[in-house]
PDB file of C-alpha atoms in Angstrom:
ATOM      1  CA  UNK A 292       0.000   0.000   0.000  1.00  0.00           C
ATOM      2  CA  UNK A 293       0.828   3.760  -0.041  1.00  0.00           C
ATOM      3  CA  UNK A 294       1.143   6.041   2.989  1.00  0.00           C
ATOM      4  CA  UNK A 295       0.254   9.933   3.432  1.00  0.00           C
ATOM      5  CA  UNK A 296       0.193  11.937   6.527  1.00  0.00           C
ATOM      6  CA  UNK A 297      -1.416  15.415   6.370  1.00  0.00           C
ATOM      7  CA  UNK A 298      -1.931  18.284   9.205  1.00  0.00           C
ATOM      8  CA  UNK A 299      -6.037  17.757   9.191  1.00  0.00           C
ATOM      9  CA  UNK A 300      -9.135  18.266  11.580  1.00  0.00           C
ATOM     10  CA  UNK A 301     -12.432  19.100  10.413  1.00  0.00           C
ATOM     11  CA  UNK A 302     -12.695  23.004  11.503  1.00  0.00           C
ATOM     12  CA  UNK A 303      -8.371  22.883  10.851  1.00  0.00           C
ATOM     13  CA  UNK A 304      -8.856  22.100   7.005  1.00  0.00           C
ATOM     14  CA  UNK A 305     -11.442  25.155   6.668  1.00  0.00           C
ATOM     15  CA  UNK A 306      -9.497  27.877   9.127  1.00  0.00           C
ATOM     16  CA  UNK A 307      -6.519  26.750   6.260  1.00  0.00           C
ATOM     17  CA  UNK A 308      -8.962  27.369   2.953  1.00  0.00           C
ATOM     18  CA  UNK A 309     -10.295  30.533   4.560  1.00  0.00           C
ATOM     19  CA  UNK A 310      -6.616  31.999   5.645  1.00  0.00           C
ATOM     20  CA  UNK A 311      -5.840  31.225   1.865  1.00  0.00           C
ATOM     21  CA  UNK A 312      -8.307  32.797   0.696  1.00  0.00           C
ATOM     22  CA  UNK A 313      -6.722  36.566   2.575  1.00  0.00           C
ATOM     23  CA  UNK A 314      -9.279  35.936   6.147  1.00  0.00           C
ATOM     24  CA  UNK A 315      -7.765  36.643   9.122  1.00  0.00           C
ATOM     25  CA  UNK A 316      -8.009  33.185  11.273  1.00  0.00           C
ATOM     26  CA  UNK A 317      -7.675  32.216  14.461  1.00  0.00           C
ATOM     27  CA  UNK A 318      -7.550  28.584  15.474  1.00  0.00           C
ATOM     28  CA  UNK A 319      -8.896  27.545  19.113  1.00  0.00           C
ATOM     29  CA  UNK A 320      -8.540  24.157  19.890  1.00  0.00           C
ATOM     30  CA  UNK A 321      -6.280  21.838  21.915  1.00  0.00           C
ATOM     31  CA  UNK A 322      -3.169  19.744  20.422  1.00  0.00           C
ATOM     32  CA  UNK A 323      -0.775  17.212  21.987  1.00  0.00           C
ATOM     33  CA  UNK A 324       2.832  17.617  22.611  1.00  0.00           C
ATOM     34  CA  UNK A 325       3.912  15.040  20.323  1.00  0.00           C
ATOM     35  CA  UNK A 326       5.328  15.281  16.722  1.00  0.00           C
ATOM     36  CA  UNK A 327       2.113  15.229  15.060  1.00  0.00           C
ATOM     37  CA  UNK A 328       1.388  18.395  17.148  1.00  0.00           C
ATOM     38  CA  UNK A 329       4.136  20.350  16.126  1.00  0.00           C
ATOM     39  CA  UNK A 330       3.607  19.303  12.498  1.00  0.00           C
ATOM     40  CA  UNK A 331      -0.144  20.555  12.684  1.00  0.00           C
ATOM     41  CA  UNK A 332       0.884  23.862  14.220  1.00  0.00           C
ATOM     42  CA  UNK A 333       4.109  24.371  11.691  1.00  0.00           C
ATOM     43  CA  UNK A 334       2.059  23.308   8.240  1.00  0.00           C
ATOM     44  CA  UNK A 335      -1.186  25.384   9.614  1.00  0.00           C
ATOM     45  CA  UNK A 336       0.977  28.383  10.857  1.00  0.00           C
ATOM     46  CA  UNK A 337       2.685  28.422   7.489  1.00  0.00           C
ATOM     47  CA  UNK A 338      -0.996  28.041   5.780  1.00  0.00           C
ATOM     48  CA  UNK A 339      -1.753  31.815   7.272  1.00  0.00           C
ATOM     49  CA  UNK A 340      -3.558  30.541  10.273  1.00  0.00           C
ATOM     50  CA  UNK A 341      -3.114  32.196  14.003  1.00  0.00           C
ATOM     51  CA  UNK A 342      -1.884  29.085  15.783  1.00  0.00           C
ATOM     52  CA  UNK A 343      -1.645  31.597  19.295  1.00  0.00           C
ATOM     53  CA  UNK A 344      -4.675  30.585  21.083  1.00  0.00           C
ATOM     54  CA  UNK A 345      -4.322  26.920  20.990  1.00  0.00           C
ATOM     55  CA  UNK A 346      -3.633  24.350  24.380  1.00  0.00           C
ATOM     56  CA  UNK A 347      -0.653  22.522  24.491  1.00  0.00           C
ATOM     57  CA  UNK A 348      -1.372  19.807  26.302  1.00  0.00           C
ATOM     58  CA  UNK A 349       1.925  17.940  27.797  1.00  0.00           C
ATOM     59  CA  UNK A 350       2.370  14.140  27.477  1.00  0.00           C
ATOM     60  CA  UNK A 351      -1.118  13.756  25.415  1.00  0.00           C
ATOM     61  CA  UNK A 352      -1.366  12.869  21.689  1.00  0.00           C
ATOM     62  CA  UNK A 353      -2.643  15.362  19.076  1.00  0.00           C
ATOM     63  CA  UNK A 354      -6.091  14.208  17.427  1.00  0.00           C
ATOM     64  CA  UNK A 355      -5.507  11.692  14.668  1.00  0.00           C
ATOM     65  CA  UNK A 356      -7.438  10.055  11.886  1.00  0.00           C
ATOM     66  CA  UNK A 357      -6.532   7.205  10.169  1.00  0.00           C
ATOM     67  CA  UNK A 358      -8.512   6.049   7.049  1.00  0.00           C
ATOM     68  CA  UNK A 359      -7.876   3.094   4.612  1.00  0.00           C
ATOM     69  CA  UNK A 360      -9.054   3.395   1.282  1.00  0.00           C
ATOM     70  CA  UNK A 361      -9.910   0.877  -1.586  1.00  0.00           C
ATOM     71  CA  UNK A 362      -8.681   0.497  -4.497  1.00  0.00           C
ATOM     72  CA  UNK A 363     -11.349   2.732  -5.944  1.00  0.00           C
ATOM     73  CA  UNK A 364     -10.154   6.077  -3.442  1.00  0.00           C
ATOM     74  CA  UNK A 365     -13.439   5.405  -1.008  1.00  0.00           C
ATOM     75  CA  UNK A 366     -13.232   4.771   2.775  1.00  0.00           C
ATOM     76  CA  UNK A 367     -13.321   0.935   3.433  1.00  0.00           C
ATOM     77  CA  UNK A 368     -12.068   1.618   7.395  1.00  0.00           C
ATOM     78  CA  UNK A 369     -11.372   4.235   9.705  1.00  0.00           C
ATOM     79  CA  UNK A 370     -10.488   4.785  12.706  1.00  0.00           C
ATOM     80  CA  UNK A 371     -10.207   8.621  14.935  1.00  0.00           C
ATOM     81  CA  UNK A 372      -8.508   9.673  18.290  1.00  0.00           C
ATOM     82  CA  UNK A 373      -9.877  12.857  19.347  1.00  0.00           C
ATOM     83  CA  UNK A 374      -9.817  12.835  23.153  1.00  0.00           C
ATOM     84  CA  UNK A 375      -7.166  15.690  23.482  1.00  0.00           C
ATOM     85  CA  UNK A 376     -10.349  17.795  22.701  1.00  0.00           C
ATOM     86  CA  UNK A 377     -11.459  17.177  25.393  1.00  0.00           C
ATOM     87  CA  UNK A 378      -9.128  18.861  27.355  1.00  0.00           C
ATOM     88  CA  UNK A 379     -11.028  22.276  26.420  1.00  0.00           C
ATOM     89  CA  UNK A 380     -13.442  23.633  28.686  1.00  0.00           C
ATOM     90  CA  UNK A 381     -15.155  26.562  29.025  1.00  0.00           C
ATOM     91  CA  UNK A 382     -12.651  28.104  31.659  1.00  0.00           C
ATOM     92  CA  UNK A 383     -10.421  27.892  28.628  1.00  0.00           C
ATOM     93  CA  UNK A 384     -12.945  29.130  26.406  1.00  0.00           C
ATOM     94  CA  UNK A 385     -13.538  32.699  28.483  1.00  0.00           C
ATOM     95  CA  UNK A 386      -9.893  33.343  28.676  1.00  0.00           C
ATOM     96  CA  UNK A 387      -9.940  34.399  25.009  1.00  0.00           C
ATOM     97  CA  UNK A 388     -13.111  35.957  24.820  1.00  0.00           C
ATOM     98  CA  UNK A 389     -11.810  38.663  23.748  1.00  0.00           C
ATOM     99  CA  UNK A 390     -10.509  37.325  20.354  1.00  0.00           C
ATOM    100  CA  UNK A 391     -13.763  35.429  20.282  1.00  0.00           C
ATOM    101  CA  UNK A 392     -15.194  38.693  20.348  1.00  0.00           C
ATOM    102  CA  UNK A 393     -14.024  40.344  18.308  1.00  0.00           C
ATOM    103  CA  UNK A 394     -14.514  37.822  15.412  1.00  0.00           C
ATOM    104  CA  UNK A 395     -16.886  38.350  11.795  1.00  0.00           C
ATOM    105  CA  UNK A 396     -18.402  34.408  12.226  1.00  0.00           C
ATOM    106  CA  UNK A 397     -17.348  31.432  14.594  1.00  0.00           C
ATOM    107  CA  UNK A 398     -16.828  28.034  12.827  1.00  0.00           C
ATOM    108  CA  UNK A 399     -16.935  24.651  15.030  1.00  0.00           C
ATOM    109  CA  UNK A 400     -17.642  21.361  14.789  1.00  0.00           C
ATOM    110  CA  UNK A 401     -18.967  18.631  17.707  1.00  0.00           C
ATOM    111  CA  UNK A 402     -15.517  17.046  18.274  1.00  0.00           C
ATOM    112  CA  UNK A 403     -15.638  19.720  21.258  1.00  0.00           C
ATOM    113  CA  UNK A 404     -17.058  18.423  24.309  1.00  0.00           C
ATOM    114  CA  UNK A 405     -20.382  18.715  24.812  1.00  0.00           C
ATOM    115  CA  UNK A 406     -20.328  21.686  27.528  1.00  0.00           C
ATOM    116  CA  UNK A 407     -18.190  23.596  25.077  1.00  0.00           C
ATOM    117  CA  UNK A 408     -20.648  22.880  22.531  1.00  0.00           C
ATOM    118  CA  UNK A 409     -23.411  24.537  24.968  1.00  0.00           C
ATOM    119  CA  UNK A 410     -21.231  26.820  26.776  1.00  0.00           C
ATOM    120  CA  UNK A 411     -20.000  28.492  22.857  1.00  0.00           C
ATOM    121  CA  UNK A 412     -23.253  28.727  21.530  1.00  0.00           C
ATOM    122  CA  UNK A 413     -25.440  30.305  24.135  1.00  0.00           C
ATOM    123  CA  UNK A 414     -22.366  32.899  24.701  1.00  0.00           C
ATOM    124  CA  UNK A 415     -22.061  33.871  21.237  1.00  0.00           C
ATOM    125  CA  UNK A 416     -24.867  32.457  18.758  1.00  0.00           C
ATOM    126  CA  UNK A 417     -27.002  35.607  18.906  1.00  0.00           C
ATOM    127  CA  UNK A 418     -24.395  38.062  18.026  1.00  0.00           C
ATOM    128  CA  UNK A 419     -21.781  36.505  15.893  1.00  0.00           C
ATOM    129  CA  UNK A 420     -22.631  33.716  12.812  1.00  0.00           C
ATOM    130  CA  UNK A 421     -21.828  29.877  13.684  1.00  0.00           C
ATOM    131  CA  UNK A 422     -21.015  27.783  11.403  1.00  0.00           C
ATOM    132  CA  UNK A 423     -20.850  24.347  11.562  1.00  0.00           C
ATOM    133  CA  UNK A 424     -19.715  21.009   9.744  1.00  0.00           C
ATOM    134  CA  UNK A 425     -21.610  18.092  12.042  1.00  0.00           C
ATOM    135  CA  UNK A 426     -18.696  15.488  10.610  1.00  0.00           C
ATOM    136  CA  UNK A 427     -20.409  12.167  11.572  1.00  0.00           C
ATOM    137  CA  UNK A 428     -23.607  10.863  12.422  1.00  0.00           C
ATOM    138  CA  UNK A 429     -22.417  10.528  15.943  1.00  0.00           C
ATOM    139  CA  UNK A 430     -21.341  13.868  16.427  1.00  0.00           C
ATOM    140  CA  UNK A 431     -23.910  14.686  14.573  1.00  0.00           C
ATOM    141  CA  UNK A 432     -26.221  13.731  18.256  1.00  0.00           C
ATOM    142  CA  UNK A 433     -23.914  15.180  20.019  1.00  0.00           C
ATOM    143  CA  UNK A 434     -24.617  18.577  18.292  1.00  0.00           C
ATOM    144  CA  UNK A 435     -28.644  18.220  17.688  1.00  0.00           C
ATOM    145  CA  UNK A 436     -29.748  19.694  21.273  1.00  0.00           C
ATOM    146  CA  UNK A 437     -28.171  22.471  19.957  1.00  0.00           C
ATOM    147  CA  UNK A 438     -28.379  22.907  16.883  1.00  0.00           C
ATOM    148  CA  UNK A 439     -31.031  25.857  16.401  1.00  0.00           C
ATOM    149  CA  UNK A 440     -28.420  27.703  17.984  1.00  0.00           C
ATOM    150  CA  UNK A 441     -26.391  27.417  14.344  1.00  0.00           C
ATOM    151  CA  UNK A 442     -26.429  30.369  11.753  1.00  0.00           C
ATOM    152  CA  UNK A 443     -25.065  28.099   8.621  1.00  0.00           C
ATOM    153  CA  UNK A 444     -25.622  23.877   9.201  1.00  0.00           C
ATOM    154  CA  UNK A 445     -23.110  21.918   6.270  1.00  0.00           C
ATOM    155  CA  UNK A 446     -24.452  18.334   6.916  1.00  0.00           C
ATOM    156  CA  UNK A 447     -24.679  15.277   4.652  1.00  0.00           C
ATOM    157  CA  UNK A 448     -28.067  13.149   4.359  1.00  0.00           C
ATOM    158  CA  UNK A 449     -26.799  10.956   7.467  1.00  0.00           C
ATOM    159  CA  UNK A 450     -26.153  14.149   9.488  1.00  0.00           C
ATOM    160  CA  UNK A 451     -29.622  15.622   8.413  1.00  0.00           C
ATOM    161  CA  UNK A 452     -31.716  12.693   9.400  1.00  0.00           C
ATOM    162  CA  UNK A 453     -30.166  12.252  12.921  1.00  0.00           C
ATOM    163  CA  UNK A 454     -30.521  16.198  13.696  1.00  0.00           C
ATOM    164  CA  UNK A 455     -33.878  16.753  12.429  1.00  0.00           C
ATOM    165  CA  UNK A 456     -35.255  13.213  13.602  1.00  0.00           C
ATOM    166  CA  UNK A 457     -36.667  12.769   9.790  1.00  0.00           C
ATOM    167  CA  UNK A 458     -35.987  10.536   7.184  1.00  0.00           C
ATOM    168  CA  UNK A 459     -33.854  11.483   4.485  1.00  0.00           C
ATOM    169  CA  UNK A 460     -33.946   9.305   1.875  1.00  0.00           C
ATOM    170  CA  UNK A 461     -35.420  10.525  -0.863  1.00  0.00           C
ATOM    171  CA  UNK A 462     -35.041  14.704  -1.775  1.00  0.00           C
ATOM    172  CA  UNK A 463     -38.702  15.225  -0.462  1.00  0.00           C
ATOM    173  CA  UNK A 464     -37.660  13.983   2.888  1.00  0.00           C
ATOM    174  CA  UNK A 465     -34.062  15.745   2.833  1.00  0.00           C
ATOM    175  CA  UNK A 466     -36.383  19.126   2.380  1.00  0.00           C
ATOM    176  CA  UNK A 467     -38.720  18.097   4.704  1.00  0.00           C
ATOM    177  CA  UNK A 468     -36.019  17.744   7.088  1.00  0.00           C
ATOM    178  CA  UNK A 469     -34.531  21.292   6.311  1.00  0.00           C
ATOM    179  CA  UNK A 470     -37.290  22.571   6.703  1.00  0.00           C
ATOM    180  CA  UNK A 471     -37.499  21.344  10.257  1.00  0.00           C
ATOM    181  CA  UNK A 472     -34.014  22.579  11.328  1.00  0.00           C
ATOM    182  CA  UNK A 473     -35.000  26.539   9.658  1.00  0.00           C
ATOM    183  CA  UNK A 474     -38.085  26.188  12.327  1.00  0.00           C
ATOM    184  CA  UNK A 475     -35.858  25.367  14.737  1.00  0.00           C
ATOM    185  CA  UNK A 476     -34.004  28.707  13.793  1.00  0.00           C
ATOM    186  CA  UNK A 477     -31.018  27.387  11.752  1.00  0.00           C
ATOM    187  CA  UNK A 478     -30.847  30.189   8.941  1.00  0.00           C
ATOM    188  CA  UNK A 479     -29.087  28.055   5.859  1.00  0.00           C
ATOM    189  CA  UNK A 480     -28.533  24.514   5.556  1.00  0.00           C
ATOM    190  CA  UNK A 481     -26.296  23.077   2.891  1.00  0.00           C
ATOM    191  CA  UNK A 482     -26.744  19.183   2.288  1.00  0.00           C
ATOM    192  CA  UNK A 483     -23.817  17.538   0.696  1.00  0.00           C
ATOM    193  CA  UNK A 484     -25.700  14.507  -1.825  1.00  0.00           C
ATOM    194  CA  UNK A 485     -22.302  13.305  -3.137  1.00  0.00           C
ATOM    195  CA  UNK A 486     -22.262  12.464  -6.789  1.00  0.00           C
ATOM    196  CA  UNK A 487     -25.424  13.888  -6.894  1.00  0.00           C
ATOM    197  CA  UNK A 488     -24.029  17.572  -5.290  1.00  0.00           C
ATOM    198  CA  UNK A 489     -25.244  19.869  -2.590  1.00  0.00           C
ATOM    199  CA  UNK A 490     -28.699  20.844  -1.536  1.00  0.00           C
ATOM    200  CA  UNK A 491     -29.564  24.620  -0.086  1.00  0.00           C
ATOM    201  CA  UNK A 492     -32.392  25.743   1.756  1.00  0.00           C
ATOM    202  CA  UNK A 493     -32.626  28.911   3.793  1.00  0.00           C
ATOM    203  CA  UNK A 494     -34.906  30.767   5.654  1.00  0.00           C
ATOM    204  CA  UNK A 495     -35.817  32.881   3.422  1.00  0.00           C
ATOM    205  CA  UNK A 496     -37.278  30.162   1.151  1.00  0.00           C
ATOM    206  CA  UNK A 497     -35.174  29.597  -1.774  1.00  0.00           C
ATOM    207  CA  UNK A 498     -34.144  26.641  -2.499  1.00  0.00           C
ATOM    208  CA  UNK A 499     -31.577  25.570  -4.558  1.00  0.00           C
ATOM    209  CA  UNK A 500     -29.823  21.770  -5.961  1.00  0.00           C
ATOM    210  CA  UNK A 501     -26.840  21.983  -8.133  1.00  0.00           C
ATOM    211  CA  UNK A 502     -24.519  19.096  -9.290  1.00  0.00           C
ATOM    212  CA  UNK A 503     -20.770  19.693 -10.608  1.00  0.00           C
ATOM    213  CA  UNK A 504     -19.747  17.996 -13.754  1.00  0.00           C
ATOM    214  CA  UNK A 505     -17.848  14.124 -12.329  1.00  0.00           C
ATOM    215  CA  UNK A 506     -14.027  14.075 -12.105  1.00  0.00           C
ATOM    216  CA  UNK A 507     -11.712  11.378 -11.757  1.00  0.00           C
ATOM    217  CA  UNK A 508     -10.535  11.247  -8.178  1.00  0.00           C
ATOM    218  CA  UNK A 509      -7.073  11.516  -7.488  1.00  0.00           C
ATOM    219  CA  UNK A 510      -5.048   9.246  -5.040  1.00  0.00           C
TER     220      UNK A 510
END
């Protein structure tokens, strides 16, 4: 087989896209002490991103994600290691309120524990824009008593049904189910379909599907 390690992390990947892109980013999170640590802080500080407000934490592991893929380039295993996250709390959290603050739009996902989840957005929801990718179905519960609190909601049609309760399996449904999570006071929703490309709905009622052309992926 063939071997690639990458700096990576959900919320990580899009502060990097967004500091390429010119934004001024600010990473909050907590990271081990080992050599995967210091590689995530060196490729994401060279990426543009403000590495300052991060926890070390001492004699931990960083968050890893290993994934084997098929011949074909999709997922056949994987397997994650996040519990340095949970390390964070909101005592952390309040010591750099002031950055928080002082921030355009807050972008998370529910890898943070579950007070931080609750903690970040009743502080900050109804003044600054969260965003936020639910990753997995089971992060996906961890976020859902919560997640009216979220401005802009970037699930697929696993994440949908388990945080509006609904079945998704055909595009009725996957509305449906929007629809649901705008009552709820989410204000857009953008439903990754895979080959079959992204469903938006907002709240004010447009409603949009759009498909790319297929490429060949790359491995």
């Amino acid at each position: 087989g063939r071997m690639n390690i990458s700096a990576g992390g959900v919320t990580r990947n899009i502060s990097e896209n967004l500091a390429r892109l010119g934004g001024s980013v600010r990473l909050i999170s907590a990271i081990g002490s080992d050599i995967y640590g210091r590689m995530i802080r060196d490729d994401s500080a060279a990426a543009g991103i403000d590495m300052s407000q991060c926890m070390i934490v001492e004699n931990h592991s960083s968050s890893s994600y290993i994934s084997m893929l098929d011949d074909h380039g999709e997922m056949y295993v994987a397997l994650s290691d996040m519990t340095v996250l949970q390390k964070m709390n909101m005592e952390f959290i309040r010591r750099r309120e002031g950055v928080i603050k002082g921030a355009k739009l807050i972008i998370f996902d529910p890898g943070l524990p579950e007070d931080v989840i609750d903690g970040i957005t009743m502080l900050y929801s109804n003044s600054i824009p969260m965003f936020c990718d639910p990753v997995s179905s089971a992060y996906a519960t961890r976020l859902k008593p919560y997640v009216g609190r979220v401005h802009t909601l970037k699930p697929n049609l696993m994440e949908l049904a388990v945080l509006s309760g609904h079945n998704t399996d055909t595009m009725d449904k996957a509305k449906a189910a929007c629809s649901l999570l705008l009552d709820k006071g989410v204000q857009r929703i953008f439903v990754s379909l895979g080959h079959d490309g992204c469903l938006y709905m907002d709240r004010d009622d447009n409603i949009i599907t759009r498909a790319l052309r297929p490429v060949k992926e790359v491995i």
